Structure formats: C-alpha cells, structure tokens
Amino acid sequence: MCAFISVCFSRRVLPDIISTVEFNCSGELLATGDKGGRVVIFQREQESKNRLLSRGEYNVYSTFQSHEPEFDYLKSLEIEEKINKIRWLPQQNAAHFLLSANDKTIKLWKISERDKRAEGYNLKDEDGRLRDQFRITTLRVPVLMPMDLMVEASPRRIFANAHTYHINSISVNSDYETYLSADDLRINLWHLEITDRSFNIVDIKPANMEELTEVITAAECHPHQCNVFVYSSSKGTIRLCDTRAAALCDRHSKFFEEPEDPSSRSFFSEIISSISDVKFSHSGRYMMTRDYLSVKVWDLNMENRPVETYQVHEYLRSKLCSLYENDCIFDKFECCWNGSDSAIMTGSYNNFFRMFDRNTRRDITLEASRENSKPRAMLKPRKVCTGGKRKKDEISVDSLDFNKKILHTAWHPKENVIAVAATNNLYIFQDKIN
C-alpha cells in the first residue's frame, strides 16, 4: 500500500460545502462543485528544474457560477443550486469541456484560455465606442496583441426539463457523443448536441406510487462498450443493461445481488444495503459498489456474489441505532479506483478515508485534517479501537465525529495522486515516491 504525503498548499478552503470532486481524463485538471452552485477548477503545476517538488501542486485555474437557485412554480418547489455531479469530456482541442448537474438541470461548459486580444478595429475605438463613419478615411487590418492570460467559462448547452425527480448521476458514454442522466425513477440518454429532447431508457415508476419498493441510486456507462450501462438500487441490487436488446431497458441483461444472511438480518438491514455509488473499473471487467458499511467488487461474468468484499467501518454496526437517529445512516459515500484498478478508495467518518490494495488485501485508514496537511507531511495510518484497552495511537469508536465525513473522493487516472473533500476543504495527497 502506497504511503501518501500532503502536497504543498493542498488544503483549499472553499466558500461552501463540496458536493463533488472529479479529475479530468489526463489528471492535469481537478474540478469541484459545491452547494452554492459554484465550480472551482484546479490546474496542476508544471514540473520545472527550479521547482521539482511542485509537481503535485494544484492551484486555482478557474472559478465560475454554474447553477443558480430556481423555483418550480407548477409544483411550488425550490430547486437548489447545489452541484450534484461533474463529469469531464475527453479533450479534443485546446479547450476543455465538462458537464455539471444540479437536481434538475445539466449544463455543458467550455473552459478556454485567451492570452491575445485584437486591436486596430475600423468601426470602433480601442475602448469599444463606435467611430464616426464619415471620419474613417483609411482601412486598418486588426492585429493580435498579447495580454494577461484569462480563463473563460462559457455555457455551450443546457439540458433541462427531462427529470421529475432529483438527478443523482451523469455519465459520459464511450462514444463521446452521448451521456446518461439518472434520477430516482428514470434514466435518460442524451446526445451532446441536442438539448430539446432525450430518450428514456429506464423507467421503474409504478402505475401506483404506493407500490414503489425501490429507487435508482446511481448509474454509469461502461468505459469501452457504448451500448452497456449499469444502475444500482436502494435494495442493494445492480442491473446491467444492453441498449442493443431493446430501446427501453426495463428488462436487464444481468442482475447482481448478494444473498442476505438471515442470521444477521435486523431493522437496519435494508437501509445499510442500499448502494450509494457504482463504478466500472478502467478495464471494464469489474465494477465496484459502495453500501453503508462495505465496498464490493463484482466480476461482470458472475452475478450471484461479489468476488471481493472490503469492510469500511464494520465497527459502526453496533452504532446503527444512534446513526439512524441522527440521519447519518442515510449518508451517501462514493468510491473510486486507482488508474491500474489495483487499489480502491472510499470515505468514512471523523475525516477518515480508507484505501484497499486488491493484490495484497492490505488496507489502510488515513485522515484528512489541518494538522497533517502541512506541505510534504507524511500521512500516518489511523486505527479505531472498538473495545478494551486503547493504545496510544488509536481512537475510540465513541470519540468519532460523525459531522466530519469524507463523502467525495477522486483518484488521478494515471498516478498516485488523490483528492479528498472534507466539508469545505479540499485535500490533495500524493505518493511519497513522486
């Protein structure tokens, strides 16, 4: 298991609580969305001979307001500006494109740089005022002059009015022309160039809402096969669908579910079995799901049980009653793969996050806090004591702060660099050998 150190200037205090974190395809840019509807993009420092240790640093590249609060007058409901998901599109030219979504609306943003400006217009002065046409006696050719670098974020598409319920997932397809968006009961397929219509590919809404037994919690496209996608449910099941079989994928191609042990069933079993996140591996062979207490890795060729199960915070099983009372049991933790699919990461409470090595089956608990975010500081493993005599470096399970939680994490697609969101702080750590 890699040892991680804090990157210089890694702790960014952002204006509002971070609600999503996402690296772009190269890992050179890192985007965060917050509950205030803002998107903040960080850019990685370029390595130089004079600043060899700055390679892992990420500095603010662009900040813009993605969504504003709205009001649905037909339903008398306020629509929050909170950014639920951000997804980058593969870079095709000098500009970058990303999708950002709140509860109802998805926007496609173009992020571009400008370091030159045109001067020498014929019909207007340099300050923009129109010139008197009768005094124009010569024809000038505008020229481009250097200027201070300016990063512009401009909305290119707005995809709206397609979701009755709150959007919980967006995922860009491997054809790079379409993407899917999912809410509690429906999944829609969009074309990136078409904003006025989408295709409904999954609809689990019953004719009578009193018969509703489960909702969609997450959805993702396969990384290589543009016709395959999966979605998870609040009942702990995962359905893999193939759009080649039917346009409306109400009938799944594969159904993944682990049989429940009757001896361990309790009042909380259904709640903690709800899947909060699902992610395909980069290879496309496996997928990972996160429920309240564990992370599971599934082989797409084996539906009856996961091939790997990792306990994230099993010591909380005895605390489920109090976690239910303070609503923490409904927290939705995300999970992510490293670039080679050999390790996985997910969050926990007390600003702890867990990493699991799939090859050695070793695991480690690390903490994102101001104390260990000093530049080049080594992260020390943390351990939770569940009972008996507590050792010096251990923390008692009764001392855990459930208001401090790591819900959103991201792993650089090529290197051992990770981003961890803790309330309104963003921490960036890198492998010490870098």
XYZ file of C-alpha atoms in Angstrom:
434
model
C 0.000 0.000 0.000
C 1.394 3.368 -1.027
C 2.422 5.900 1.605
C 0.908 9.299 0.901
C 2.164 12.738 1.792
C 0.412 16.070 1.778
C 1.057 18.180 -1.305
C 2.141 21.782 -0.812
C -0.829 24.131 -0.498
C -3.156 21.167 -0.681
C -5.767 22.495 1.697
C -8.151 24.816 -0.101
C -10.850 26.466 1.964
C -13.740 26.840 -0.453
C -16.779 29.098 0.014
C -19.273 26.299 0.552
C -19.527 22.578 1.302
C -18.005 20.499 -1.518
C -20.554 18.205 -3.147
C -18.493 16.563 -5.920
C -14.841 16.072 -6.954
C -13.605 14.923 -10.366
C -10.249 14.677 -12.187
C -10.246 15.168 -15.942
C -9.038 12.409 -18.273
C -5.375 13.459 -18.086
C -5.409 14.321 -14.388
C -3.992 17.791 -15.071
C -7.260 19.451 -14.018
C -9.384 18.814 -10.940
C -12.921 20.181 -10.639
C -15.012 20.591 -7.501
C -18.651 21.570 -7.212
C -20.256 22.922 -4.059
C -23.657 23.510 -2.513
C -23.554 27.146 -3.600
C -23.669 26.139 -7.275
C -20.033 27.066 -7.935
C -17.462 25.086 -9.875
C -13.803 25.565 -8.946
C -11.175 24.111 -11.276
C -7.611 23.470 -10.109
C -4.694 23.056 -12.510
C -1.586 21.036 -11.805
C 1.732 22.881 -11.652
C 4.115 22.063 -14.479
C 7.360 20.467 -13.382
C 10.469 22.622 -13.701
C 14.129 22.313 -12.789
C 13.770 25.017 -10.174
C 10.633 23.567 -8.588
C 10.946 19.796 -8.686
C 8.776 19.391 -5.592
C 5.909 21.407 -7.029
C 4.802 18.673 -9.448
C 1.901 17.613 -7.288
C 0.582 21.078 -6.535
C -2.812 22.131 -7.824
C -3.624 25.839 -7.963
C -6.894 27.574 -8.759
C -7.365 27.747 -12.533
C -10.943 28.964 -12.902
C -13.997 29.659 -10.756
C -17.488 30.204 -12.105
C -21.127 30.046 -11.044
C -22.612 27.001 -12.731
C -26.157 26.951 -11.330
C -28.452 29.452 -9.626
C -31.348 28.696 -7.255
C -34.635 28.338 -9.112
C -38.301 27.926 -8.264
C -40.724 25.475 -9.861
C -43.986 27.413 -9.842
C -46.077 24.455 -11.025
C -45.009 22.310 -8.061
C -44.204 25.153 -5.640
C -40.750 23.692 -5.055
C -37.402 25.378 -4.673
C -34.627 23.929 -6.832
C -31.270 24.075 -5.097
C -28.202 25.358 -6.896
C -26.076 22.557 -5.358
C -23.848 20.751 -7.879
C -24.609 17.025 -7.632
C -22.169 15.721 -10.260
C -19.377 16.884 -12.562
C -18.121 14.837 -15.492
C -15.302 15.825 -17.850
C -15.415 15.141 -21.572
C -12.230 13.870 -23.274
C -10.182 16.790 -24.573
C -10.451 17.204 -28.359
C -8.719 20.580 -28.789
C -7.174 23.359 -26.719
C -10.406 23.893 -24.780
C -11.823 21.696 -22.024
C -15.478 20.675 -21.659
C -17.359 19.453 -18.602
C -20.914 18.585 -17.628
C -22.299 19.862 -14.334
C -25.685 18.944 -12.878
C -27.878 20.102 -10.036
C -31.174 18.434 -9.105
C -32.944 19.260 -12.383
C -30.634 20.803 -14.976
C -27.412 19.697 -16.697
C -25.074 22.214 -18.330
C -22.191 21.745 -20.759
C -19.383 24.219 -20.070
C -16.441 25.192 -22.256
C -13.259 26.189 -20.413
C -10.856 28.067 -22.679
C -7.794 30.291 -22.386
C -7.237 33.651 -24.037
C -3.868 35.417 -23.999
C -4.261 37.706 -27.037
C -6.681 40.467 -27.968
C -7.475 42.120 -31.282
C -6.526 45.785 -31.748
C -6.941 48.169 -34.669
C -10.666 47.970 -35.426
C -12.069 50.128 -38.217
C -15.557 50.883 -36.904
C -14.806 51.344 -33.210
C -12.140 52.754 -30.953
C -9.992 50.683 -28.630
C -12.391 51.386 -25.730
C -15.298 49.942 -27.732
C -17.086 53.151 -28.742
C -18.289 53.397 -32.355
C -16.369 55.787 -34.577
C -17.942 58.424 -36.810
C -18.218 56.704 -40.187
C -17.606 59.971 -42.082
C -14.195 60.367 -40.423
C -12.987 56.897 -41.434
C -10.597 57.556 -44.322
C -8.257 54.571 -44.107
C -8.645 50.820 -43.805
C -6.799 49.179 -40.944
C -6.038 45.481 -40.531
C -6.673 44.344 -36.902
C -3.717 42.698 -35.216
C -3.493 40.334 -32.244
C -1.637 41.736 -29.245
C -0.504 39.756 -26.172
C -2.464 40.198 -22.948
C -2.594 38.648 -19.482
C -3.852 35.074 -19.564
C -7.606 34.915 -18.989
C -9.584 31.711 -18.450
C -13.163 31.872 -19.677
C -16.007 29.514 -18.741
C -18.953 29.717 -21.110
C -22.123 27.587 -21.164
C -22.496 25.798 -24.518
C -25.572 23.625 -23.877
C -28.328 23.496 -21.260
C -30.175 20.178 -20.867
C -33.339 20.817 -18.866
C -36.959 19.719 -18.269
C -36.298 15.976 -18.537
C -36.268 14.899 -14.873
C -39.193 14.937 -12.495
C -37.058 13.748 -9.593
C -33.601 14.729 -8.387
C -30.670 13.876 -10.674
C -28.204 11.624 -8.829
C -25.865 10.566 -11.668
C -24.487 11.647 -15.011
C -22.062 9.539 -17.042
C -20.380 10.226 -20.399
C -20.568 7.329 -22.852
C -17.519 5.814 -24.523
C -18.708 7.078 -27.925
C -18.149 10.637 -26.564
C -21.355 11.702 -28.301
C -23.947 10.669 -25.738
C -24.316 10.606 -21.979
C -26.891 9.347 -19.496
C -28.521 11.070 -16.564
C -30.384 9.278 -13.785
C -32.867 10.309 -11.141
C -34.753 8.241 -8.554
C -37.021 6.506 -11.074
C -35.756 7.148 -14.593
C -32.589 7.115 -16.710
C -32.370 9.286 -19.821
C -29.934 9.133 -22.727
C -28.841 12.452 -24.246
C -26.909 13.472 -27.324
C -24.386 16.195 -26.518
C -25.545 18.286 -29.488
C -29.298 18.006 -28.799
C -30.831 19.825 -25.834
C -34.573 19.771 -26.514
C -35.121 16.022 -26.208
C -33.699 12.921 -24.597
C -34.524 9.223 -24.777
C -35.913 7.477 -21.727
C -34.065 4.145 -21.483
C -35.100 3.030 -17.964
C -38.374 3.751 -16.171
C -39.131 1.948 -12.916
C -42.005 4.218 -11.857
C -45.019 2.042 -10.940
C -48.521 2.919 -12.077
C -49.437 3.319 -8.420
C -46.755 5.133 -6.414
C -47.914 3.306 -3.279
C -46.409 0.167 -4.829
C -42.964 1.736 -5.070
C -40.396 -0.541 -3.405
C -37.022 0.763 -4.637
C -35.371 3.743 -6.294
C -32.362 4.219 -8.552
C -29.324 5.398 -6.578
C -26.513 5.549 -9.182
C -25.819 4.791 -12.844
C -22.741 4.605 -15.057
C -21.807 3.829 -18.667
C -19.343 1.052 -19.482
C -15.873 2.526 -20.209
C -15.476 0.727 -23.563
C -18.863 -0.600 -24.736
C -21.197 2.270 -25.571
C -24.261 0.005 -25.510
C -23.755 -1.198 -21.896
C -24.555 0.592 -18.648
C -25.402 -0.341 -15.052
C -27.595 1.158 -12.381
C -27.911 0.370 -8.678
C -30.914 0.478 -6.394
C -31.828 1.170 -2.801
C -32.419 -2.578 -2.317
C -28.742 -3.380 -2.843
C -29.117 -4.750 -6.369
C -27.278 -3.855 -9.580
C -28.728 -4.225 -13.057
C -26.619 -4.325 -16.208
C -28.479 -3.291 -19.348
C -27.696 -3.525 -23.057
C -29.330 -0.986 -25.373
C -28.896 -3.399 -28.290
C -31.527 -5.692 -26.768
C -34.260 -3.058 -26.551
C -34.647 0.700 -26.695
C -36.376 0.698 -23.302
C -34.164 -1.267 -20.908
C -36.819 -2.190 -18.360
C -35.576 -5.750 -18.657
C -31.985 -6.075 -17.561
C -29.357 -8.317 -19.178
C -27.683 -9.194 -15.881
C -28.776 -8.920 -12.269
C -26.190 -8.708 -9.476
C -27.236 -9.384 -5.899
C -25.591 -10.969 -2.889
C -27.931 -13.221 -0.870
C -28.534 -11.883 2.618
C -27.547 -13.933 5.629
C -30.839 -14.481 7.548
C -28.973 -14.684 10.861
C -27.657 -11.137 10.534
C -30.915 -9.524 9.451
C -32.068 -6.549 11.515
C -34.275 -3.459 11.336
C -31.450 -1.605 9.580
C -30.572 -4.290 7.017
C -32.483 -2.739 4.141
C -31.132 0.754 4.837
C -27.467 -0.222 5.033
C -27.710 -2.469 1.971
C -28.696 0.489 -0.232
C -25.941 1.143 -2.793
C -24.752 4.747 -2.837
C -22.241 4.503 -5.693
C -21.288 2.196 -8.568
C -18.113 2.483 -10.676
C -16.760 0.391 -13.539
C -13.073 -0.478 -13.423
C -10.922 1.153 -16.104
C -10.524 -2.240 -17.777
C -14.299 -2.733 -17.902
C -14.016 -6.248 -16.441
C -15.165 -5.357 -12.911
C -17.428 -2.940 -11.160
C -17.353 -1.634 -7.610
C -20.300 -0.789 -5.385
C -20.417 1.051 -2.083
C -23.072 0.424 0.551
C -23.106 1.906 4.037
C -20.630 -0.459 5.681
C -18.641 -2.021 2.848
C -17.196 -1.859 -0.663
C -17.752 -4.789 -3.021
C -16.028 -5.679 -6.274
C -18.064 -7.643 -8.821
C -16.910 -9.608 -11.845
C -19.286 -8.831 -14.715
C -19.318 -12.534 -15.536
C -20.521 -13.605 -12.076
C -23.852 -12.299 -10.851
C -24.559 -14.304 -7.682
C -21.966 -12.749 -5.367
C -19.070 -10.254 -5.350
C -15.528 -11.511 -5.868
C -14.165 -9.170 -3.199
C -15.701 -7.532 -0.129
C -13.946 -4.893 1.965
C -15.319 -3.706 5.305
C -15.007 0.072 5.540
C -16.140 0.703 9.109
C -17.580 -2.514 10.474
C -17.115 -1.106 13.991
C -20.175 1.105 13.350
C -22.535 -1.861 13.188
C -23.119 -1.574 16.932
C -23.855 2.152 16.476
C -26.570 1.822 13.844
C -29.341 2.872 16.210
C -27.743 6.223 17.057
C -26.683 6.688 13.423
C -30.304 6.208 12.423
C -31.463 8.798 14.946
C -29.055 11.456 13.683
C -29.720 10.538 9.995
C -26.068 9.625 9.341
C -27.172 6.162 8.255
C -28.511 7.793 5.070
C -25.140 9.323 4.099
C -24.113 8.508 0.526
C -20.409 7.642 0.313
C -18.668 7.489 -3.050
C -15.821 5.181 -4.109
C -13.119 5.261 -6.777
C -10.470 3.117 -8.487
C -6.836 3.967 -8.967
C -5.515 4.157 -12.533
C -4.454 0.498 -12.718
C -7.539 -0.920 -10.906
C -5.227 -2.411 -8.278
C -6.492 -0.279 -5.385
C -9.748 1.360 -4.341
C -10.617 4.233 -2.044
C -13.699 5.395 -0.153
C -14.573 7.665 2.737
C -15.685 7.294 6.324
C -16.361 9.455 9.391
C -14.032 11.587 11.514
C -12.459 12.740 8.197
C -11.073 9.229 7.724
C -10.752 7.644 4.302
C -9.941 4.032 3.556
C -7.711 2.508 0.873
C -7.626 -1.171 -0.084
C -4.919 -2.942 -2.087
C -6.600 -5.643 -4.192
C -3.395 -7.607 -4.767
C -2.125 -7.884 -1.177
C -5.543 -7.417 0.522
C -3.886 -4.877 2.802
C -5.866 -1.840 3.875
C -5.066 1.471 5.496
C -7.011 4.231 7.230
C -5.811 7.816 6.693
C -7.101 11.132 7.976
C -7.619 14.403 6.130
C -7.154 17.163 8.691
C -5.498 20.523 9.084
C -2.889 19.059 11.417
C -1.457 16.705 8.791
C -1.929 18.973 5.766
C 1.391 20.763 6.161
C 3.444 20.641 2.941
C 5.302 17.329 2.457
C 3.894 15.945 5.725
C 3.616 12.150 5.828
C 0.146 10.748 6.500
C 0.172 8.390 9.450
C -2.162 5.367 9.493
C -5.057 5.675 11.926
C -6.726 2.880 13.863
C -10.093 2.738 15.607
C -10.380 0.949 18.944
C -13.665 -0.923 19.348
C -13.267 -2.018 22.932
C -10.879 -2.945 25.693
C -7.707 -1.025 26.401
C -6.975 1.686 23.854
C -3.433 2.006 22.529
C -1.629 5.318 22.254
C -2.195 5.928 18.541
C -5.750 4.566 18.450
C -9.008 6.491 18.598
C -12.066 5.142 20.379
C -15.154 4.442 18.290
C -17.099 6.518 20.821
C -14.882 9.530 20.063
C -15.557 9.596 16.314
C -17.002 12.851 14.996
C -19.893 11.965 12.694
C -20.214 15.561 11.499
C -16.812 15.201 9.840
C -17.279 12.852 6.907
C -15.490 12.091 3.637
C -18.260 11.558 1.098
C -16.418 12.547 -2.089
C -13.030 11.275 -3.262
C -11.174 11.108 -6.581
C -8.046 9.308 -7.787
C -5.736 10.627 -10.510
C -6.273 8.441 -13.630
C -2.551 7.764 -14.128
C -0.646 8.497 -10.909
C -0.940 8.009 -7.163
C -2.457 11.418 -6.516
C -5.746 11.586 -4.636
C -8.227 14.335 -3.853
C -10.383 14.193 -0.747
C -13.257 16.562 0.071
C -13.938 17.238 3.759
C -16.847 19.682 4.151
C -15.467 22.904 2.559
C -11.826 21.767 2.500
C -10.127 20.057 -0.415
C -7.054 17.968 0.414
C -4.660 16.668 -2.234
C -2.172 13.928 -1.374
C 0.430 12.160 -3.491
C 2.571 9.062 -3.185
C 5.811 9.945 -1.391
C 7.969 8.395 -4.139
C 6.778 11.061 -6.568
